[in-house]
């Protein structure tokens, strides 16, 4: 902005100086040239008068004419009988000449050197050029100062925007002299206040929802544990109750992770568990639903030790399996491989690969109260990035998701 202001101001200043100075220079040069022409005519008339007062052509000689001129001038007297008397320097093409008729007979040609005329023109236009150069220098200084003055409020606005970007939604107020900058600053602060209120409400909602959900979940878990300890409970039912308790624990962990994400933390990033075991557990959880649909979930043989991955990764695997069962076709395959400090988990089915990456975008208008469609994959992408990994859609012809995660062990 500052550079553009300087260029614009200087362009305007140069245009004004040029529109004033160029005609002025030309006018001064014409005045000097016209003055020299008048001078040549007067000098020719004066020489003719001297010749008349001196007694006519008989007294005219080079010495007499030379005493009437200075350096750069030339006088030619042509008598009535054709006799010519010359005094002074040679004639050039750009010299100025004035002619006068002598009363006693003959003519006088007075010539003024063009070099002297040009010097007089140069001296006359030099002040005009100097004034133009001075005005241009003043314009440069004024342009720099004006550009700094006009851009300073917007640079302060840039600092305000950076503070808001760093998370400080209440940046310190600054004095801005430009009305437009003050209006922008007011709008920024109002937007930051609105954003702060919205974030506060979201954090409060997440905290309240987490608290309200944990209480009944804890009560349900205690009831199931108590029921599994009854002597009348058959072993088969006790196993199912233990399985339900574990699923409730996973639900509580998922709620805690969502709350951490709402606070801007990385949920489950510090808790690791064996990845191979987690993949088999996820496949077992969804195997029953797959069988009810006439489909199967296969876990490919793992080559080498996959190590440990963040515990929250199981939430992403569940979303991918649910997505494959809901929107995919055919059998579902889970495989994984490890390279250096990262492990890649692939979950694919036999359905046609979707076009583009629109499936990773939130689609609230398609979300239902029960299925949660339109948010699962988007939430998984955010969760994967918070764990230091990525969730991508492979380029294969069938639908295959690749989950890259940091691993250890």
JSON list of N, CA and C in Angstrom, two decimals, residues 103-145:
[
{"chain": "A", "resi": 103, "resn": "UNK", "atom": "N", "xyz": [20.87, 55.36, -45.19]},
{"chain": "A", "resi": 103, "resn": "UNK", "atom": "CA", "xyz": [20.29, 56.47, -45.93]},
{"chain": "A", "resi": 103, "resn": "UNK", "atom": "C", "xyz": [21.23, 56.97, -47.05]},
{"chain": "A", "resi": 104, "resn": "UNK", "atom": "N", "xyz": [22.52, 56.95, -46.73]},
{"chain": "A", "resi": 104, "resn": "UNK", "atom": "CA", "xyz": [23.47, 57.44, -47.73]},
{"chain": "A", "resi": 104, "resn": "UNK", "atom": "C", "xyz": [23.73, 56.42, -48.83]},
{"chain": "A", "resi": 105, "resn": "UNK", "atom": "N", "xyz": [23.11, 55.26, -48.69]},
{"chain": "A", "resi": 105, "resn": "UNK", "atom": "CA", "xyz": [23.27, 54.24, -49.71]},
{"chain": "A", "resi": 105, "resn": "UNK", "atom": "C", "xyz": [23.89, 52.96, -49.17]},
{"chain": "A", "resi": 106, "resn": "UNK", "atom": "N", "xyz": [23.33, 51.84, -49.55]},
{"chain": "A", "resi": 106, "resn": "UNK", "atom": "CA", "xyz": [23.85, 50.55, -49.11]},
{"chain": "A", "resi": 106, "resn": "UNK", "atom": "C", "xyz": [23.00, 49.91, -48.01]},
{"chain": "A", "resi": 107, "resn": "UNK", "atom": "N", "xyz": [23.45, 48.74, -47.59]},
{"chain": "A", "resi": 107, "resn": "UNK", "atom": "CA", "xyz": [22.74, 48.01, -46.53]},
{"chain": "A", "resi": 107, "resn": "UNK", "atom": "C", "xyz": [23.72, 47.48, -45.50]},
{"chain": "A", "resi": 108, "resn": "UNK", "atom": "N", "xyz": [23.20, 47.25, -44.31]},
{"chain": "A", "resi": 108, "resn": "UNK", "atom": "CA", "xyz": [23.99, 46.69, -43.20]},
{"chain": "A", "resi": 108, "resn": "UNK", "atom": "C", "xyz": [23.32, 45.40, -42.72]},
{"chain": "A", "resi": 109, "resn": "UNK", "atom": "N", "xyz": [24.10, 44.31, -42.68]},
{"chain": "A", "resi": 109, "resn": "UNK", "atom": "CA", "xyz": [23.62, 43.03, -42.14]},
{"chain": "A", "resi": 109, "resn": "UNK", "atom": "C", "xyz": [24.35, 42.74, -40.84]},
{"chain": "A", "resi": 110, "resn": "UNK", "atom": "N", "xyz": [23.58, 42.69, -39.74]},
{"chain": "A", "resi": 110, "resn": "UNK", "atom": "CA", "xyz": [24.16, 42.39, -38.42]},
{"chain": "A", "resi": 110, "resn": "UNK", "atom": "C", "xyz": [23.79, 40.96, -38.05]},
{"chain": "A", "resi": 111, "resn": "UNK", "atom": "N", "xyz": [24.79, 40.17, -37.66]},
{"chain": "A", "resi": 111, "resn": "UNK", "atom": "CA", "xyz": [24.59, 38.74, -37.32]},
{"chain": "A", "resi": 111, "resn": "UNK", "atom": "C", "xyz": [25.00, 38.49, -35.89]},
{"chain": "A", "resi": 112, "resn": "UNK", "atom": "N", "xyz": [24.10, 37.80, -35.17]},
{"chain": "A", "resi": 112, "resn": "UNK", "atom": "CA", "xyz": [24.35, 37.41, -33.77]},
{"chain": "A", "resi": 112, "resn": "UNK", "atom": "C", "xyz": [24.60, 35.90, -33.73]},
{"chain": "A", "resi": 113, "resn": "UNK", "atom": "N", "xyz": [25.69, 35.49, -33.09]},
{"chain": "A", "resi": 113, "resn": "UNK", "atom": "CA", "xyz": [26.05, 34.08, -33.06]},
{"chain": "A", "resi": 113, "resn": "UNK", "atom": "C", "xyz": [24.96, 33.24, -32.39]},
{"chain": "A", "resi": 114, "resn": "UNK", "atom": "N", "xyz": [24.64, 32.10, -33.03]},
{"chain": "A", "resi": 114, "resn": "UNK", "atom": "CA", "xyz": [23.64, 31.20, -32.45]},
{"chain": "A", "resi": 114, "resn": "UNK", "atom": "C", "xyz": [24.10, 30.57, -31.14]},
{"chain": "A", "resi": 115, "resn": "UNK", "atom": "N", "xyz": [25.40, 30.42, -30.98]},
{"chain": "A", "resi": 115, "resn": "UNK", "atom": "CA", "xyz": [25.92, 29.84, -29.74]},
{"chain": "A", "resi": 115, "resn": "UNK", "atom": "C", "xyz": [25.61, 30.75, -28.55]},
{"chain": "A", "resi": 116, "resn": "UNK", "atom": "N", "xyz": [25.79, 32.07, -28.76]},
{"chain": "A", "resi": 116, "resn": "UNK", "atom": "CA", "xyz": [25.49, 33.03, -27.69]},
{"chain": "A", "resi": 116, "resn": "UNK", "atom": "C", "xyz": [23.99, 33.03, -27.39]},
{"chain": "A", "resi": 117, "resn": "UNK", "atom": "N", "xyz": [23.18, 32.94, -28.44]},
{"chain": "A", "resi": 117, "resn": "UNK", "atom": "CA", "xyz": [21.73, 32.90, -28.24]},
{"chain": "A", "resi": 117, "resn": "UNK", "atom": "C", "xyz": [21.33, 31.68, -27.43]},
{"chain": "A", "resi": 118, "resn": "UNK", "atom": "N", "xyz": [21.93, 30.54, -27.75]},
{"chain": "A", "resi": 118, "resn": "UNK", "atom": "CA", "xyz": [21.62, 29.33, -27.00]},
{"chain": "A", "resi": 118, "resn": "UNK", "atom": "C", "xyz": [22.05, 29.42, -25.54]},
{"chain": "A", "resi": 119, "resn": "UNK", "atom": "N", "xyz": [23.18, 30.08, -25.30]},
{"chain": "A", "resi": 119, "resn": "UNK", "atom": "CA", "xyz": [23.62, 30.26, -23.92]},
{"chain": "A", "resi": 119, "resn": "UNK", "atom": "C", "xyz": [22.63, 31.12, -23.14]},
{"chain": "A", "resi": 120, "resn": "UNK", "atom": "N", "xyz": [22.13, 32.19, -23.77]},
{"chain": "A", "resi": 120, "resn": "UNK", "atom": "CA", "xyz": [21.15, 33.03, -23.11]},
{"chain": "A", "resi": 120, "resn": "UNK", "atom": "C", "xyz": [19.85, 32.27, -22.85]},
{"chain": "A", "resi": 121, "resn": "UNK", "atom": "N", "xyz": [19.46, 31.42, -23.79]},
{"chain": "A", "resi": 121, "resn": "UNK", "atom": "CA", "xyz": [18.25, 30.60, -23.58]},
{"chain": "A", "resi": 121, "resn": "UNK", "atom": "C", "xyz": [18.47, 29.64, -22.41]},
{"chain": "A", "resi": 122, "resn": "UNK", "atom": "N", "xyz": [19.67, 29.04, -22.36]},
{"chain": "A", "resi": 122, "resn": "UNK", "atom": "CA", "xyz": [19.97, 28.10, -21.28]},
{"chain": "A", "resi": 122, "resn": "UNK", "atom": "C", "xyz": [19.93, 28.80, -19.93]},
{"chain": "A", "resi": 123, "resn": "UNK", "atom": "N", "xyz": [20.51, 30.00, -19.86]},
{"chain": "A", "resi": 123, "resn": "UNK", "atom": "CA", "xyz": [20.48, 30.73, -18.59]},
{"chain": "A", "resi": 123, "resn": "UNK", "atom": "C", "xyz": [19.05, 31.12, -18.20]},
{"chain": "A", "resi": 124, "resn": "UNK", "atom": "N", "xyz": [18.25, 31.39, -19.19]},
{"chain": "A", "resi": 124, "resn": "UNK", "atom": "CA", "xyz": [16.88, 31.82, -18.89]},
{"chain": "A", "resi": 124, "resn": "UNK", "atom": "C", "xyz": [16.01, 30.66, -18.40]},
{"chain": "A", "resi": 125, "resn": "UNK", "atom": "N", "xyz": [16.21, 29.46, -18.97]},
{"chain": "A", "resi": 125, "resn": "UNK", "atom": "CA", "xyz": [15.36, 28.33, -18.59]},
{"chain": "A", "resi": 125, "resn": "UNK", "atom": "C", "xyz": [15.92, 27.55, -17.40]},
{"chain": "A", "resi": 126, "resn": "UNK", "atom": "N", "xyz": [17.18, 27.79, -17.04]},
{"chain": "A", "resi": 126, "resn": "UNK", "atom": "CA", "xyz": [17.77, 27.07, -15.91]},
{"chain": "A", "resi": 126, "resn": "UNK", "atom": "C", "xyz": [16.98, 27.28, -14.62]},
{"chain": "A", "resi": 127, "resn": "UNK", "atom": "N", "xyz": [16.58, 28.51, -14.26]},
{"chain": "A", "resi": 127, "resn": "UNK", "atom": "CA", "xyz": [15.78, 28.67, -13.03]},
{"chain": "A", "resi": 127, "resn": "UNK", "atom": "C", "xyz": [14.47, 27.91, -13.07]},
{"chain": "A", "resi": 128, "resn": "UNK", "atom": "N", "xyz": [13.83, 27.86, -14.26]},
{"chain": "A", "resi": 128, "resn": "UNK", "atom": "CA", "xyz": [12.57, 27.12, -14.35]},
{"chain": "A", "resi": 128, "resn": "UNK", "atom": "C", "xyz": [12.81, 25.63, -14.10]},
{"chain": "A", "resi": 129, "resn": "UNK", "atom": "N", "xyz": [13.89, 25.10, -14.70]},
{"chain": "A", "resi": 129, "resn": "UNK", "atom": "CA", "xyz": [14.21, 23.68, -14.48]},
{"chain": "A", "resi": 129, "resn": "UNK", "atom": "C", "xyz": [14.57, 23.43, -13.02]},
{"chain": "A", "resi": 130, "resn": "UNK", "atom": "N", "xyz": [15.32, 24.38, -12.40]},
{"chain": "A", "resi": 130, "resn": "UNK", "atom": "CA", "xyz": [15.69, 24.21, -11.00]},
{"chain": "A", "resi": 130, "resn": "UNK", "atom": "C", "xyz": [14.47, 24.22, -10.10]},
{"chain": "A", "resi": 131, "resn": "UNK", "atom": "N", "xyz": [13.53, 25.11, -10.42]},
{"chain": "A", "resi": 131, "resn": "UNK", "atom": "CA", "xyz": [12.29, 25.14, -9.63]},
{"chain": "A", "resi": 131, "resn": "UNK", "atom": "C", "xyz": [11.53, 23.83, -9.77]},
{"chain": "A", "resi": 132, "resn": "UNK", "atom": "N", "xyz": [11.46, 23.29, -11.00]},
{"chain": "A", "resi": 132, "resn": "UNK", "atom": "CA", "xyz": [10.79, 22.01, -11.21]},
{"chain": "A", "resi": 132, "resn": "UNK", "atom": "C", "xyz": [11.46, 20.88, -10.46]},
{"chain": "A", "resi": 133, "resn": "UNK", "atom": "N", "xyz": [12.82, 20.87, -10.47]},
{"chain": "A", "resi": 133, "resn": "UNK", "atom": "CA", "xyz": [13.54, 19.82, -9.73]},
{"chain": "A", "resi": 133, "resn": "UNK", "atom": "C", "xyz": [13.31, 19.95, -8.24]},
{"chain": "A", "resi": 134, "resn": "UNK", "atom": "N", "xyz": [13.30, 21.21, -7.75]},
{"chain": "A", "resi": 134, "resn": "UNK", "atom": "CA", "xyz": [13.03, 21.42, -6.33]},
{"chain": "A", "resi": 134, "resn": "UNK", "atom": "C", "xyz": [11.63, 20.96, -5.94]},
{"chain": "A", "resi": 135, "resn": "UNK", "atom": "N", "xyz": [10.66, 21.30, -6.79]},
{"chain": "A", "resi": 135, "resn": "UNK", "atom": "CA", "xyz": [9.30, 20.85, -6.52]},
{"chain": "A", "resi": 135, "resn": "UNK", "atom": "C", "xyz": [9.19, 19.33, -6.55]},
{"chain": "A", "resi": 136, "resn": "UNK", "atom": "N", "xyz": [9.93, 18.69, -7.46]},
{"chain": "A", "resi": 136, "resn": "UNK", "atom": "CA", "xyz": [9.90, 17.23, -7.52]},
{"chain": "A", "resi": 136, "resn": "UNK", "atom": "C", "xyz": [10.50, 16.62, -6.25]},
{"chain": "A", "resi": 137, "resn": "UNK", "atom": "N", "xyz": [11.60, 17.23, -5.77]},
{"chain": "A", "resi": 137, "resn": "UNK", "atom": "CA", "xyz": [12.21, 16.74, -4.52]},
{"chain": "A", "resi": 137, "resn": "UNK", "atom": "C", "xyz": [11.25, 16.91, -3.35]},
{"chain": "A", "resi": 138, "resn": "UNK", "atom": "N", "xyz": [10.60, 18.07, -3.29]},
{"chain": "A", "resi": 138, "resn": "UNK", "atom": "CA", "xyz": [9.62, 18.29, -2.23]},
{"chain": "A", "resi": 138, "resn": "UNK", "atom": "C", "xyz": [8.47, 17.29, -2.35]},
{"chain": "A", "resi": 139, "resn": "UNK", "atom": "N", "xyz": [8.06, 17.01, -3.59]},
{"chain": "A", "resi": 139, "resn": "UNK", "atom": "CA", "xyz": [6.97, 16.05, -3.80]},
{"chain": "A", "resi": 139, "resn": "UNK", "atom": "C", "xyz": [7.38, 14.65, -3.35]},
{"chain": "A", "resi": 140, "resn": "UNK", "atom": "N", "xyz": [8.64, 14.27, -3.58]},
{"chain": "A", "resi": 140, "resn": "UNK", "atom": "CA", "xyz": [9.10, 12.94, -3.14]},
{"chain": "A", "resi": 140, "resn": "UNK", "atom": "C", "xyz": [9.05, 12.84, -1.62]},
{"chain": "A", "resi": 141, "resn": "UNK", "atom": "N", "xyz": [9.56, 13.87, -0.94]},
{"chain": "A", "resi": 141, "resn": "UNK", "atom": "CA", "xyz": [9.55, 13.86, 0.52]},
{"chain": "A", "resi": 141, "resn": "UNK", "atom": "C", "xyz": [8.11, 13.84, 1.04]},
{"chain": "A", "resi": 142, "resn": "UNK", "atom": "N", "xyz": [7.26, 14.68, 0.43]},
{"chain": "A", "resi": 142, "resn": "UNK", "atom": "CA", "xyz": [5.87, 14.73, 0.86]},
{"chain": "A", "resi": 142, "resn": "UNK", "atom": "C", "xyz": [5.16, 13.40, 0.60]},
{"chain": "A", "resi": 143, "resn": "UNK", "atom": "N", "xyz": [5.47, 12.75, -0.55]},
{"chain": "A", "resi": 143, "resn": "UNK", "atom": "CA", "xyz": [4.84, 11.47, -0.86]},
{"chain": "A", "resi": 143, "resn": "UNK", "atom": "C", "xyz": [5.22, 10.40, 0.15]},
{"chain": "A", "resi": 144, "resn": "UNK", "atom": "N", "xyz": [6.50, 10.37, 0.53]},
{"chain": "A", "resi": 144, "resn": "UNK", "atom": "CA", "xyz": [6.95, 9.38, 1.51]},
{"chain": "A", "resi": 144, "resn": "UNK", "atom": "C", "xyz": [6.27, 9.61, 2.86]},
{"chain": "A", "resi": 145, "resn": "UNK", "atom": "N", "xyz": [6.24, 10.88, 3.29]},
{"chain": "A", "resi": 145, "resn": "UNK", "atom": "CA", "xyz": [5.62, 11.17, 4.58]},
{"chain": "A", "resi": 145, "resn": "UNK", "atom": "C", "xyz": [4.12, 10.89, 4.55]}
]
